[in-house]
Coordinates of C-alpha atoms in Angstrom, one line a residue:
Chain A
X1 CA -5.9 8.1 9.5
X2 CA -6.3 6.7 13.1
X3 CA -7.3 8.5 15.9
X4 CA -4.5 8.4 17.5
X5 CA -3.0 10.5 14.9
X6 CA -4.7 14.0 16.4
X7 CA -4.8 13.6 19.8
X8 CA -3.7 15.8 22.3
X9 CA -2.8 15.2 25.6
X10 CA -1.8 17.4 28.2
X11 CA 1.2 17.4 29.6
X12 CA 3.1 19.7 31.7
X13 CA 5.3 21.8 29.1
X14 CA 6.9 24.4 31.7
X15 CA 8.3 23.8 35.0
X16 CA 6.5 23.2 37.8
X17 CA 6.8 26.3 40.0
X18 CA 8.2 24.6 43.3
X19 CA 6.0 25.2 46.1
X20 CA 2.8 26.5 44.4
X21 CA 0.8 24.1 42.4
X22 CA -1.7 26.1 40.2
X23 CA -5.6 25.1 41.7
X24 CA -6.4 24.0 38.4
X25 CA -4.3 21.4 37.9
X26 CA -6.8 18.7 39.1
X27 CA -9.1 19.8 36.1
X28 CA -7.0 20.1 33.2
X29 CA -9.1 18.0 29.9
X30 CA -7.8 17.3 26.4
X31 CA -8.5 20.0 24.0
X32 CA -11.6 19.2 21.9
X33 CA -10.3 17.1 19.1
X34 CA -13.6 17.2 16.1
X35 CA -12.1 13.8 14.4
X36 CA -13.0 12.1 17.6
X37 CA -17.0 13.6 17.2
X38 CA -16.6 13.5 13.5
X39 CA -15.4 10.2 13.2
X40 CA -16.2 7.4 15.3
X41 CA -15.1 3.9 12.8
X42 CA -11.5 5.7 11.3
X43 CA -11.3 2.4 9.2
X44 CA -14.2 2.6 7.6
X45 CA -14.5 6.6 7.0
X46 CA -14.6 7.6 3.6
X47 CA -15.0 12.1 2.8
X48 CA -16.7 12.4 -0.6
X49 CA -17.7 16.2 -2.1
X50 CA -20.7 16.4 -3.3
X51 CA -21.7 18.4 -7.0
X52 CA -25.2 18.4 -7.0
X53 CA -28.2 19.7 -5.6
X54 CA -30.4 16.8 -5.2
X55 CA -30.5 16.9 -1.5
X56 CA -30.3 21.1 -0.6
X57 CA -33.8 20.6 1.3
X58 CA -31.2 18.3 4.1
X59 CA -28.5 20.9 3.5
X60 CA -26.3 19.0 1.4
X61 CA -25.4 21.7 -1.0
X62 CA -23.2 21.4 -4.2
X63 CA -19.4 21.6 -3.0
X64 CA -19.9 20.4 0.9
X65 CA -17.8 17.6 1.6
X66 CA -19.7 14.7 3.3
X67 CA -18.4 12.3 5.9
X68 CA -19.5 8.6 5.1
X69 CA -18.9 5.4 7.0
X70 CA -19.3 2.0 5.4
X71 CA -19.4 0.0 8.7
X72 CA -22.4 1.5 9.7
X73 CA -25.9 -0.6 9.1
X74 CA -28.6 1.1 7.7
X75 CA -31.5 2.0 8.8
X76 CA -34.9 3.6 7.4
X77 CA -34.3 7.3 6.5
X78 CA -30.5 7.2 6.4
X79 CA -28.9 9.6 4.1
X80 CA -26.1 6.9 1.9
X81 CA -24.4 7.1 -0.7
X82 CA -25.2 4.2 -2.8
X83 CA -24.6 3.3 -6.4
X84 CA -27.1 2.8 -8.7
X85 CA -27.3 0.7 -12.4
X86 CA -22.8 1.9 -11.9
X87 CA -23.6 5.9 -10.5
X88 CA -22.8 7.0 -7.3
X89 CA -25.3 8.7 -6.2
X90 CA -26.5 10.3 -2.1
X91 CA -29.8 10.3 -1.6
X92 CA -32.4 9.5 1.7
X93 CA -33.1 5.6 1.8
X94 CA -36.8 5.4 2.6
X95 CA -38.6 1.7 2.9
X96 CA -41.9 2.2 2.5
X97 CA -44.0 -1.6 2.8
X98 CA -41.5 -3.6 1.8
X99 CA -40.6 -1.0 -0.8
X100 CA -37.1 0.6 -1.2
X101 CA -37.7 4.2 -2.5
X102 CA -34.4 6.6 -2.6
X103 CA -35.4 10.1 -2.0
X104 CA -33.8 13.8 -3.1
X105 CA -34.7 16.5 -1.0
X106 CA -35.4 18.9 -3.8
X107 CA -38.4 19.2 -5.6
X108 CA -36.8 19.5 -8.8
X109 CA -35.7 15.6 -8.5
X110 CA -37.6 12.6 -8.8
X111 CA -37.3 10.0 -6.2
X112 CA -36.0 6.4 -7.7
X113 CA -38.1 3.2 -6.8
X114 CA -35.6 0.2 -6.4
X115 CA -37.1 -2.6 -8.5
X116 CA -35.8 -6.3 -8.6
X117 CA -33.8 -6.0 -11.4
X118 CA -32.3 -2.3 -10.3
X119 CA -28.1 -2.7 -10.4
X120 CA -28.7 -1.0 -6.4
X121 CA -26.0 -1.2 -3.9
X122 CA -25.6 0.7 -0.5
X123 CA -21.7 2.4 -0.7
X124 CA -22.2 4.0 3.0
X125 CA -24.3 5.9 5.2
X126 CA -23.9 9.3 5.6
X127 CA -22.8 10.5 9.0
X128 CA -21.5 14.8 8.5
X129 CA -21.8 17.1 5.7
X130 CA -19.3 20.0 5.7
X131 CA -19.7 23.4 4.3
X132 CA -16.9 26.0 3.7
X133 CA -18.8 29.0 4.6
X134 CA -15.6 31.1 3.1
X135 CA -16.4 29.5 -0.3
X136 CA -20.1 29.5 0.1
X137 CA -21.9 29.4 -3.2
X138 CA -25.4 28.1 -1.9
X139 CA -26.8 32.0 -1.8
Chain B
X1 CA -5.7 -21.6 16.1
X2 CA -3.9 -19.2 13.1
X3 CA -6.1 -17.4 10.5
X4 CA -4.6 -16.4 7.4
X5 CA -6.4 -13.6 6.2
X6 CA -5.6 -12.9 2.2
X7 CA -7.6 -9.7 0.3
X8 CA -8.8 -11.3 -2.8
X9 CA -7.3 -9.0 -6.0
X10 CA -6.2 -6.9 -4.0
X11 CA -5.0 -4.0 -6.4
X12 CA -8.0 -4.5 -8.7
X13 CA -10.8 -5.1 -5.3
X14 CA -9.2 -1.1 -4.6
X15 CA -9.6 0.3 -7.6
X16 CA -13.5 -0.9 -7.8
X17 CA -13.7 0.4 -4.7
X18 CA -14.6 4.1 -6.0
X19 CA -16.0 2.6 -9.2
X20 CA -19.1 1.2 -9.1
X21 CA -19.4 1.2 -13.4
X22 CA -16.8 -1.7 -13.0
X23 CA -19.0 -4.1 -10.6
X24 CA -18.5 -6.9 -11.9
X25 CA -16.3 -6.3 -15.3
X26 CA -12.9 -7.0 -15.6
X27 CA -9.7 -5.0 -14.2
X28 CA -6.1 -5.1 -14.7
X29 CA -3.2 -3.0 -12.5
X30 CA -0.4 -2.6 -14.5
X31 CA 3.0 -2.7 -12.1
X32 CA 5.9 -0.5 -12.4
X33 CA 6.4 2.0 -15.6
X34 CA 3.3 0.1 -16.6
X35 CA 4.9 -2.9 -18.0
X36 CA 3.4 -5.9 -16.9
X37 CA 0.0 -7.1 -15.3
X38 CA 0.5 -7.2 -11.4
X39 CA -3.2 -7.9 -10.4
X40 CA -6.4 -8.7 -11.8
X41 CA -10.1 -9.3 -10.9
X42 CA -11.6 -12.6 -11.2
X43 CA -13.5 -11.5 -14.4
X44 CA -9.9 -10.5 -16.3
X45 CA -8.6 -14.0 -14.8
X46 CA -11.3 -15.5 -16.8
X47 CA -10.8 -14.2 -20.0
X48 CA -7.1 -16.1 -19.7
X49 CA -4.6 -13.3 -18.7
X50 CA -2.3 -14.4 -16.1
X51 CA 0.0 -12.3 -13.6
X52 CA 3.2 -10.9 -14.9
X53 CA 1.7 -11.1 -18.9
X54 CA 3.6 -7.9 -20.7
X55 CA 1.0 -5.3 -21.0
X56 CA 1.7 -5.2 -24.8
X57 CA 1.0 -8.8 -25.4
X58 CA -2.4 -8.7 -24.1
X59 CA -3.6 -5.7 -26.2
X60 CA -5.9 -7.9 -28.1
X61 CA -7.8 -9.2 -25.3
X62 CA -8.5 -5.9 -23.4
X63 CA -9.5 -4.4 -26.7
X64 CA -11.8 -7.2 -27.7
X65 CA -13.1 -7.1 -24.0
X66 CA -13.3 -3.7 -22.5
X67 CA -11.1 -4.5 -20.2
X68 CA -10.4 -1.8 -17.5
X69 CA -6.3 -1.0 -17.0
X70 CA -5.0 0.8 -14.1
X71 CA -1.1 2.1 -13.3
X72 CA -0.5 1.2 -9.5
X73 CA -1.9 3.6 -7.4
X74 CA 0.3 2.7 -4.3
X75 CA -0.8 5.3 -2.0
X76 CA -4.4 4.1 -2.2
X77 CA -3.7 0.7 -2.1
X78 CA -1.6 1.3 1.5
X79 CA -4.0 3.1 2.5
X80 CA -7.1 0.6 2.5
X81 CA -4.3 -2.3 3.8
X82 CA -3.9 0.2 6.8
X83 CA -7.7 0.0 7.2
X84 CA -7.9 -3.5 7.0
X85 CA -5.0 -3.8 9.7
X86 CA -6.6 -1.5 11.9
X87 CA -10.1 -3.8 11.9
X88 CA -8.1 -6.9 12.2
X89 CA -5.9 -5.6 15.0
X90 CA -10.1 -4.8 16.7
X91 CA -10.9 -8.4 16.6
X92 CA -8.1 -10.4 17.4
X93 CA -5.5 -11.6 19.9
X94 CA -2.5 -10.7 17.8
X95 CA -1.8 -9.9 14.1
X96 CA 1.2 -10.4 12.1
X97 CA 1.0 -7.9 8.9
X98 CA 3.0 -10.4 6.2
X99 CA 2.6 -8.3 3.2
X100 CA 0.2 -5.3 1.8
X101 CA -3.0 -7.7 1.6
X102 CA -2.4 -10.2 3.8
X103 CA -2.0 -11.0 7.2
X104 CA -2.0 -13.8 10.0
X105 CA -4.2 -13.4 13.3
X106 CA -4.0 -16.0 16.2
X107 CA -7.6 -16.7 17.2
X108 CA -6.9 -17.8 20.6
X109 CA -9.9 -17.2 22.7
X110 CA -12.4 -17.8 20.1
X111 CA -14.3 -21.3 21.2
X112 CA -15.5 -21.4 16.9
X113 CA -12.6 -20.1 15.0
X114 CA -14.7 -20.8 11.5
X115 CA -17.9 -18.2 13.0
X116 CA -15.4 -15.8 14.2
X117 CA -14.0 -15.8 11.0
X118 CA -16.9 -15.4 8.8
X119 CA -17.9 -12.6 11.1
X120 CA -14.3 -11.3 10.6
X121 CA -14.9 -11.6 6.7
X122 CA -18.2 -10.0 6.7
X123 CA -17.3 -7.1 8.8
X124 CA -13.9 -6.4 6.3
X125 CA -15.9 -6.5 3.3
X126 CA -18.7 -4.1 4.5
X127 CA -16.3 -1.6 6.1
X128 CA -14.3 -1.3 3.4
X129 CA -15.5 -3.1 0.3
X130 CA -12.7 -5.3 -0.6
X131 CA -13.6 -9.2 -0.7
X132 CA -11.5 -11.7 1.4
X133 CA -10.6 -15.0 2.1
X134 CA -9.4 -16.6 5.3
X135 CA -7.7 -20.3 6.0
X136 CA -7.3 -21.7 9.2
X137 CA -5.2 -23.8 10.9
X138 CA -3.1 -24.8 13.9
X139 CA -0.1 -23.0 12.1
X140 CA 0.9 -21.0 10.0
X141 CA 2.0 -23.3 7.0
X142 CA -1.5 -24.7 7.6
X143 CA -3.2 -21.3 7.6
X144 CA -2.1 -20.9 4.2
X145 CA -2.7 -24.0 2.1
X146 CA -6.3 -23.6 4.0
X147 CA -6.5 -20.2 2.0
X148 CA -5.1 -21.4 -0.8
X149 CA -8.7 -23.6 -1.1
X150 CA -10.5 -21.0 0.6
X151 CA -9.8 -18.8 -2.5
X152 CA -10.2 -21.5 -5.0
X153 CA -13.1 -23.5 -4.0
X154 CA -16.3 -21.4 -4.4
X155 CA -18.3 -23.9 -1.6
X156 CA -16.5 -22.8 1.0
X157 CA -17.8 -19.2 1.4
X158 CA -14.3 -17.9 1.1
X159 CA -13.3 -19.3 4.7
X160 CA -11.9 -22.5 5.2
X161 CA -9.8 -25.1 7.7
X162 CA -7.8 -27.5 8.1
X163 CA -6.0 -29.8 10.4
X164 CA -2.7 -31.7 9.9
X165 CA -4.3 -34.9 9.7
X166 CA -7.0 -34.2 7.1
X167 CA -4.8 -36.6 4.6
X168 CA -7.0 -36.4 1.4
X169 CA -6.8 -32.6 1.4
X170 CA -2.7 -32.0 2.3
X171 CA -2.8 -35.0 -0.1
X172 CA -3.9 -33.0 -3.3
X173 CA -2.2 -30.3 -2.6
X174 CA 1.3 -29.7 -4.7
X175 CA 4.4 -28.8 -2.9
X176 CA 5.4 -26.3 -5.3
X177 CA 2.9 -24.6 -3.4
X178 CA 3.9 -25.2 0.0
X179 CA 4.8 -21.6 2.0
X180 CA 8.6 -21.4 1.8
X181 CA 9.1 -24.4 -0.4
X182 CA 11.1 -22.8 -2.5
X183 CA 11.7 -23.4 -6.6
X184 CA 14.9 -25.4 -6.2
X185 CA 13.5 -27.4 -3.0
X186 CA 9.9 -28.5 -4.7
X187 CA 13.0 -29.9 -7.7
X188 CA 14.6 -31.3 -5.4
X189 CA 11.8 -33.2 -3.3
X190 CA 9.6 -34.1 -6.6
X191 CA 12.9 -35.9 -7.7
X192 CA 12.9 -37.9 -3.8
X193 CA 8.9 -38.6 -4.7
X194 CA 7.9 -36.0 -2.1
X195 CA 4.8 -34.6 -4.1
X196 CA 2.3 -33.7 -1.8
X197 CA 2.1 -31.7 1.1
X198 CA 1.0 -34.8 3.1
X199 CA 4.1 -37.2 1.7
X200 CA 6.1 -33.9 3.3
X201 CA 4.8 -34.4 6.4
X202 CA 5.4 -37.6 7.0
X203 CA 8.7 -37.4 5.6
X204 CA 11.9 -38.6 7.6
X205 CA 12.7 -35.1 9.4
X206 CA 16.7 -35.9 9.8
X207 CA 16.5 -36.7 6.3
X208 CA 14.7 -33.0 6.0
X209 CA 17.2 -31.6 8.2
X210 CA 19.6 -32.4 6.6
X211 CA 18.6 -31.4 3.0
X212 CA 16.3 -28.6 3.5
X213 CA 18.0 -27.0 6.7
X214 CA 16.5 -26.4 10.2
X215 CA 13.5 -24.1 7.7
X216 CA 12.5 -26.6 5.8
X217 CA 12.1 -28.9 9.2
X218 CA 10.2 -26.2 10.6
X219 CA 7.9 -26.1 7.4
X220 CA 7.5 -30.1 8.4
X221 CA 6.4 -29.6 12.2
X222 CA 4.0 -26.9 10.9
X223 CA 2.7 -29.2 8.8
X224 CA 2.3 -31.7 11.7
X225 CA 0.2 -28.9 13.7
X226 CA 3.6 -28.3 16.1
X227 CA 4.3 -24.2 15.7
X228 CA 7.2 -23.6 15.0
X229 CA 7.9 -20.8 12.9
X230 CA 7.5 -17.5 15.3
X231 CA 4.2 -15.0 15.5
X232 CA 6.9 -12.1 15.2
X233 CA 4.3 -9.4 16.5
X234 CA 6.8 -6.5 15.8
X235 CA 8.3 -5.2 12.2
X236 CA 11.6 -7.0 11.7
X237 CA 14.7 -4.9 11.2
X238 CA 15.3 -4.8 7.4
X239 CA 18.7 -6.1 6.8
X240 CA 19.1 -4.3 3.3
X241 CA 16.6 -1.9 1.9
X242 CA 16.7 -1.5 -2.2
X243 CA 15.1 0.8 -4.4
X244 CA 15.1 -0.3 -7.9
X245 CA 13.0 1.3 -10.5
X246 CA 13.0 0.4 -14.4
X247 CA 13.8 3.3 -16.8
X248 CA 10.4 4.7 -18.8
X249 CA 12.8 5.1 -21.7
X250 CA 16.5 4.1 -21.7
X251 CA 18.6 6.4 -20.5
X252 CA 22.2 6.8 -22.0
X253 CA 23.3 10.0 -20.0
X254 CA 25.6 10.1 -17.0
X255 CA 23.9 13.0 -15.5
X256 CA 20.6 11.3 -15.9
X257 CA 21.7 8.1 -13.8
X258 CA 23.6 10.8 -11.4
X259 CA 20.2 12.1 -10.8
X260 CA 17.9 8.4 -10.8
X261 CA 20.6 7.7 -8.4
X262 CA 20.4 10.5 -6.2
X263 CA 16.6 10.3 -5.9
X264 CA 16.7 6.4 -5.3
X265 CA 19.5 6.9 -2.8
X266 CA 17.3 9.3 -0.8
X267 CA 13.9 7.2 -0.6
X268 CA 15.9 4.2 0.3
X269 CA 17.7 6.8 3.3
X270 CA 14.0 7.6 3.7
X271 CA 13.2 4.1 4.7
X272 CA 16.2 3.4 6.5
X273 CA 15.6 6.8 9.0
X274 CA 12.1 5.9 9.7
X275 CA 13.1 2.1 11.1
X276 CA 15.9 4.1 13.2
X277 CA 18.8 2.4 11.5
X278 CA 22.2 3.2 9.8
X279 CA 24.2 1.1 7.0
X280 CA 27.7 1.0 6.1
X281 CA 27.6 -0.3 2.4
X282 CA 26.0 1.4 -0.5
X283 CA 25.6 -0.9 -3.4
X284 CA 24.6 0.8 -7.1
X285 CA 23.8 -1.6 -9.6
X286 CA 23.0 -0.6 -13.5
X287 CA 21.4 -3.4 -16.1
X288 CA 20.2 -3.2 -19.4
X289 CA 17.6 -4.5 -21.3
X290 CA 17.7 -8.0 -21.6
X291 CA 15.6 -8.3 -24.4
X292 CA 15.6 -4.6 -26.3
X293 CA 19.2 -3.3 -25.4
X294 CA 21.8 -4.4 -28.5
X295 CA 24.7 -4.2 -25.9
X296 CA 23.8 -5.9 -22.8
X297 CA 26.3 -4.7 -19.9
X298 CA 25.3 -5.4 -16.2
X299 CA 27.5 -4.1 -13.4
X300 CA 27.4 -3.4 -9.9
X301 CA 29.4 -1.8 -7.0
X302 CA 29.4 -1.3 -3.2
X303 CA 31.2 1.5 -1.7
X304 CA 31.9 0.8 2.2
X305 CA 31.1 4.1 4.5
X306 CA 33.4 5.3 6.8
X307 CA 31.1 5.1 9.3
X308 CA 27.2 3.9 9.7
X309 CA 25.5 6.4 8.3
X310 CA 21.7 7.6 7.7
X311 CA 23.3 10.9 6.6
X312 CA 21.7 11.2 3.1
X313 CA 24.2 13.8 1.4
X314 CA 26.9 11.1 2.5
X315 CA 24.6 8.4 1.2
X316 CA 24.4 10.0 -2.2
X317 CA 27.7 11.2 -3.0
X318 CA 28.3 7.8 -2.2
X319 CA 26.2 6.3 -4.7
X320 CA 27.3 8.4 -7.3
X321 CA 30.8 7.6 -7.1
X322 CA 30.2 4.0 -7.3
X323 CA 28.2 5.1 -10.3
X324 CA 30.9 7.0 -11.9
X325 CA 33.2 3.8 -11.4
X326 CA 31.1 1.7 -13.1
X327 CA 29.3 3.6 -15.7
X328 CA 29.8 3.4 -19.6
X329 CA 28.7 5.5 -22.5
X330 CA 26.7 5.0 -25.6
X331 CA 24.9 2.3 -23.2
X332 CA 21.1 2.5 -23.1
X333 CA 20.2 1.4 -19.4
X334 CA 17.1 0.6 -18.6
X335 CA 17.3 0.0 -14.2
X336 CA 19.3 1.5 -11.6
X337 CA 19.3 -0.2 -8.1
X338 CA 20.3 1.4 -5.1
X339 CA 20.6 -0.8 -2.0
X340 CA 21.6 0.0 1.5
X341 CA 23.1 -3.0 3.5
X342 CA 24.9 -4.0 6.9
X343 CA 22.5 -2.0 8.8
X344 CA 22.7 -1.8 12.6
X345 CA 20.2 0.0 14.8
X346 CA 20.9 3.6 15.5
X347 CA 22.0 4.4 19.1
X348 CA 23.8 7.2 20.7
X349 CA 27.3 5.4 20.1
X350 CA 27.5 5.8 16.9
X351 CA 28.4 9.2 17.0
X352 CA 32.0 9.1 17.1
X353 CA 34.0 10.9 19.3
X354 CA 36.3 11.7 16.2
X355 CA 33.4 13.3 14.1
X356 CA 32.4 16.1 16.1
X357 CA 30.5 17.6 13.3
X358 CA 28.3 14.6 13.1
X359 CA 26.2 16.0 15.5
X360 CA 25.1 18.8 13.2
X361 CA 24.9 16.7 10.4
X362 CA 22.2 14.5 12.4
X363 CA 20.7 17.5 13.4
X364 CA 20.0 18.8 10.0
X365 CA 18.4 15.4 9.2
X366 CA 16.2 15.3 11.9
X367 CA 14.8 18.8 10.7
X368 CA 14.6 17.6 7.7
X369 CA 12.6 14.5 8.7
X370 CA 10.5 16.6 10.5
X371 CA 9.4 18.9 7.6
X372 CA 9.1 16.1 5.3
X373 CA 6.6 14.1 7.9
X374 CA 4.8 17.0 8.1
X375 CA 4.3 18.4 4.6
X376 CA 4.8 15.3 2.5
X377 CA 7.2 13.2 1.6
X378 CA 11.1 14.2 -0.2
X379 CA 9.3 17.8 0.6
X380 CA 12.9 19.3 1.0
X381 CA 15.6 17.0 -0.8
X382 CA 19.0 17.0 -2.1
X383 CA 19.2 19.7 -5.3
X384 CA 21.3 16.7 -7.2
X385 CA 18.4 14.7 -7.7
X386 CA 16.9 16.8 -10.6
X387 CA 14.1 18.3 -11.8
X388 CA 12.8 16.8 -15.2
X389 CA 13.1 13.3 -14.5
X390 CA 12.6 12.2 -17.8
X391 CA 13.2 8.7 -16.9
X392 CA 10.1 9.0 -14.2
X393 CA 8.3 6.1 -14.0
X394 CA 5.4 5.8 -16.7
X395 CA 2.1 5.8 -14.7
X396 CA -0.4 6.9 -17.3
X397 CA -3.5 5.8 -15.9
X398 CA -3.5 6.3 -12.4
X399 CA -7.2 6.3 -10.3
X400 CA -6.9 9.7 -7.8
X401 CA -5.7 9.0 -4.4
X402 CA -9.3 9.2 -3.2
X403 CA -8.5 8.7 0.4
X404 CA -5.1 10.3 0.9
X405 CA -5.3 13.7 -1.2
X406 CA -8.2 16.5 -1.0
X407 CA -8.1 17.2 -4.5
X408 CA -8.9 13.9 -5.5
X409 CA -11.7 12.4 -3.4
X410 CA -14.3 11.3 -5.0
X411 CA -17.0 13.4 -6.2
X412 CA -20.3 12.5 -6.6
X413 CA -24.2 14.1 -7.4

């Protein structure tokens, strides 16, 4: 998907009444477009739903869909996706001295220590989450 | 200064994309009704099996090695090509997309075309995971035998140049695998002791002229640095568009074929309508199997249109009548082809003044069109192309379409 693929731009769809141009013509804006908020790097935006409930306490709940971009670099308390030892897994990348810790944000998950010989990889950073409040099963 | 910019496994680098189990093990992508091995990753190449290998004759060694095997999942793999376009077309002076994984970029402006293009490597691979390699040179000839050791020599980082007088390098390499040296040319010069792509160089261009035509001379200047083969920055015109599929199972029944035909008729029409175009010759082509079918009959047919047309009813009861010409029974056919030919760009003209009702029939295309962009593709179609499709292609272990279908992104704890 590029941006270009959902953007609106105004144009003038009915005839100009001769003789009386409406005042607000000078002021007429694009309607808001949420891919261009939501999605800054098209080429390197990946959506991913999430099924667990390792990171609630951020609200990332079990069935959002997250928006993840791989160009991004990351940086101390991101929330990635990232794989680990061949899992996918989103969690919050926290370096603590020259430690690499990934965190949940739920007490009922451990946070992993990255060791030398941990399979670790960084898939993307996460940039959205998404929630369909019309199929809301969080409460 | 050209870059040649070439995805490594392409297929394969896609499908480990979403699977990060498979760092590092080996992957095959099976092509068509899942016959035969189109691509591989470097771990499958070294365990032996080559391109084009029948899937059945391989069973051992992806049994004995856990080898991964994928159908071709096409929609994904356009999908990330289009997202490696879109980053080249950010960070260059002009792209030219040659195929789905690979494409040429002119790095004019660029004062250290080697940095630019490590940067250009390292930005690819993090933005979208899939591992390249880039050859440079003054043209494009050159831009490809300096991938060509970009991908096979490890030192060089995957990026690589080289210049037309750099004689011990053009000097090992074969040309067999010279860009648009042919099979029957690379005969023909081994047997005039041309071997190398240096001895083509420096070979007596009248003399190349004159056996090789004004292409292979071009191929020659390239090879001298002198451009000469053009940066086409726009899609050519196709001047025939096929769609061929092979059978999952033989087919034997007319009304079968009648339907493969209708449904291949209608994605070649689909083509054809979204370059703007029209043709006038509809060629149908049935084979068998050359090494299973008892009774090998191969035929083929081309009915002319009365006019250019892009009118897909038209199209397809055109196909089927050459299909009904040429069809035999108690034959097990194993491809159909459908190819669309003499096409001409589609202006206003070609409505005739004699056709009034071509209007409406052009109208109920472009509604049709419409739909079909917006909902998805062959949304509405033609009722004669059939419902069971028996003969579909065999995809049996197709990866989701992670980036192209809601239902099957990934999902992940």
């Amino acid at each position: 998907m590029t941006r270009t693929d959902s953007q609106s731009i105004p144009f003038f769809s009915e005839l100009v009444h001769a003789g009386f141009p409406s005042p607000a013509d000078d002021y007429i804006e694009s309607r808001l477009d949420i891919s261009k908020l939501l999605i800054k790097n098209p080429a390197s935006t990946y959506y991913i739903k999430v099924t667990g409930n390792s990171m609630i306490g951020s609200g990332i709940f079990s069935g959002d869909i997250i928006i993840v971009d791989k160009s991004l670099t990351i940086k101390n308390n991101d929330i990635i996706v990232a794989s680990i030892n061949g899992d996918f897994t989103v969690k919050r990348f926290v370096k603590e001295n020259d430690k690499i810790f990934l965190v949940p944000a739920n007490p009922d998950y451990e946070k992993i220590k990255i060791k030398n010989n941990t399979d670790f990889q960084v898939w993307g950073v996460v940039t959205y989450c998404i929630r369909d409040f019309q199929n809301d099963c969080s409460y | 200064m050209i870059a040649l910019i070439d995805c490594n496994g392409f297929y394969a680098s896609c499908e480990k994309l979403f699977r990060p189990d498979l760092k590092n093990k080996p992957v095959i992508v099976l092509s068509n009704n899942d016959s035969c091995i189109v691509a591989m990753s470097e771990e499958a190449k070294n365990l032996g099996i080559t391109r084009a290998t029948p899937l059945f004759k391989i069973k051992n060694i992806i049994n004995k090695n856990n080898v991964t095997v994928f159908s071709s999942n096409y929609t994904l793999y356009a999908d990330i090509s289009n997202r490696i376009m879109e980053i080249l077309k950010n960070n260059s002076f002009k792209i030219e997309i040659y195929s789905i994984d690979e494409a040429f970029i002119n790095l004019k402006g660029f004062s250290d075309p080697i940095k630019h293009s490590k940067k250009l490597k390292a930005l690819i691979e993090k933005a979208t995971g899939i591992p390249v390699s880039i050859g440079i040179g003054k043209t494009k000839t050159l831009a490809k035998i300096a991938n060509q050791l970009a991908k096979k020599n490890l030192w060089t980082k995957g990026v690589f140049q080289i210049k037309h007088d750099d004689d011990s390098v053009l000097d090992k390499i074969n040309v067999t695998s010279i860009w648009n040296i042919g099979w029957s040319y690379s005969e023909f010069l081994l047997s005039h002791n041309i071997r190398t792509a240096k001895d083509l160089r420096d070979s007596d261009t009248y003399w190349i002229k004159k056996n090789l035509t004004i292409n292979g001379l071009r191929t020659v200047w390239e090879l001298n640095g002198i451009e000469s083969i053009n940066f086409e920055t726009t899609i050519k015109q196709k001047r025939g568009i096929m769609t061929s599929r092979q059978f999952g199972k033989p087919v034997t029944e007319f009304q079968e074929l009648k339907e493969a035909v209708a449904e291949y008729a209608s994605l070649a029409t689909e083509k054809l309508r979204n370059q703007n175009s029209l043709c006038s010759f509809v060629t149908v082509t049935v084979e068998t199997d050359p090494y299973k079918s008892k009774i090998q009959y191969n035929n083929s047919i081309s009915i002319g249109l009365p006019q250019a047309s892009s009118y897909l009813p038209e199209i397809i009861k055109s196909a089927q009548k050459g299909l009904l010409e040429i069809f035999k029974p108690n034959i097990a056919y194993k491809r159909v082809r459908v190819y669309l030919s003499e096409i001409k760009p589609n202006t206003k003209k070609q409505l005739s003044l004699f056709n009034p009702v071509k209007e409406k029939e052009y109208a109920v295309m472009n509604a049709v069109d419409k739909i079909n962009k917006k909902h998805h593709r062959q949304a509405v179609t033609i009722l004669g192309r059939g419902f069971k499709k028996e003969w579909h292609m065999k995809r049996e272990k197709l990866s989701p379409r992670y980036t192209t279908n809601w239902n099957e992104i990934l999902q992940i704890k």
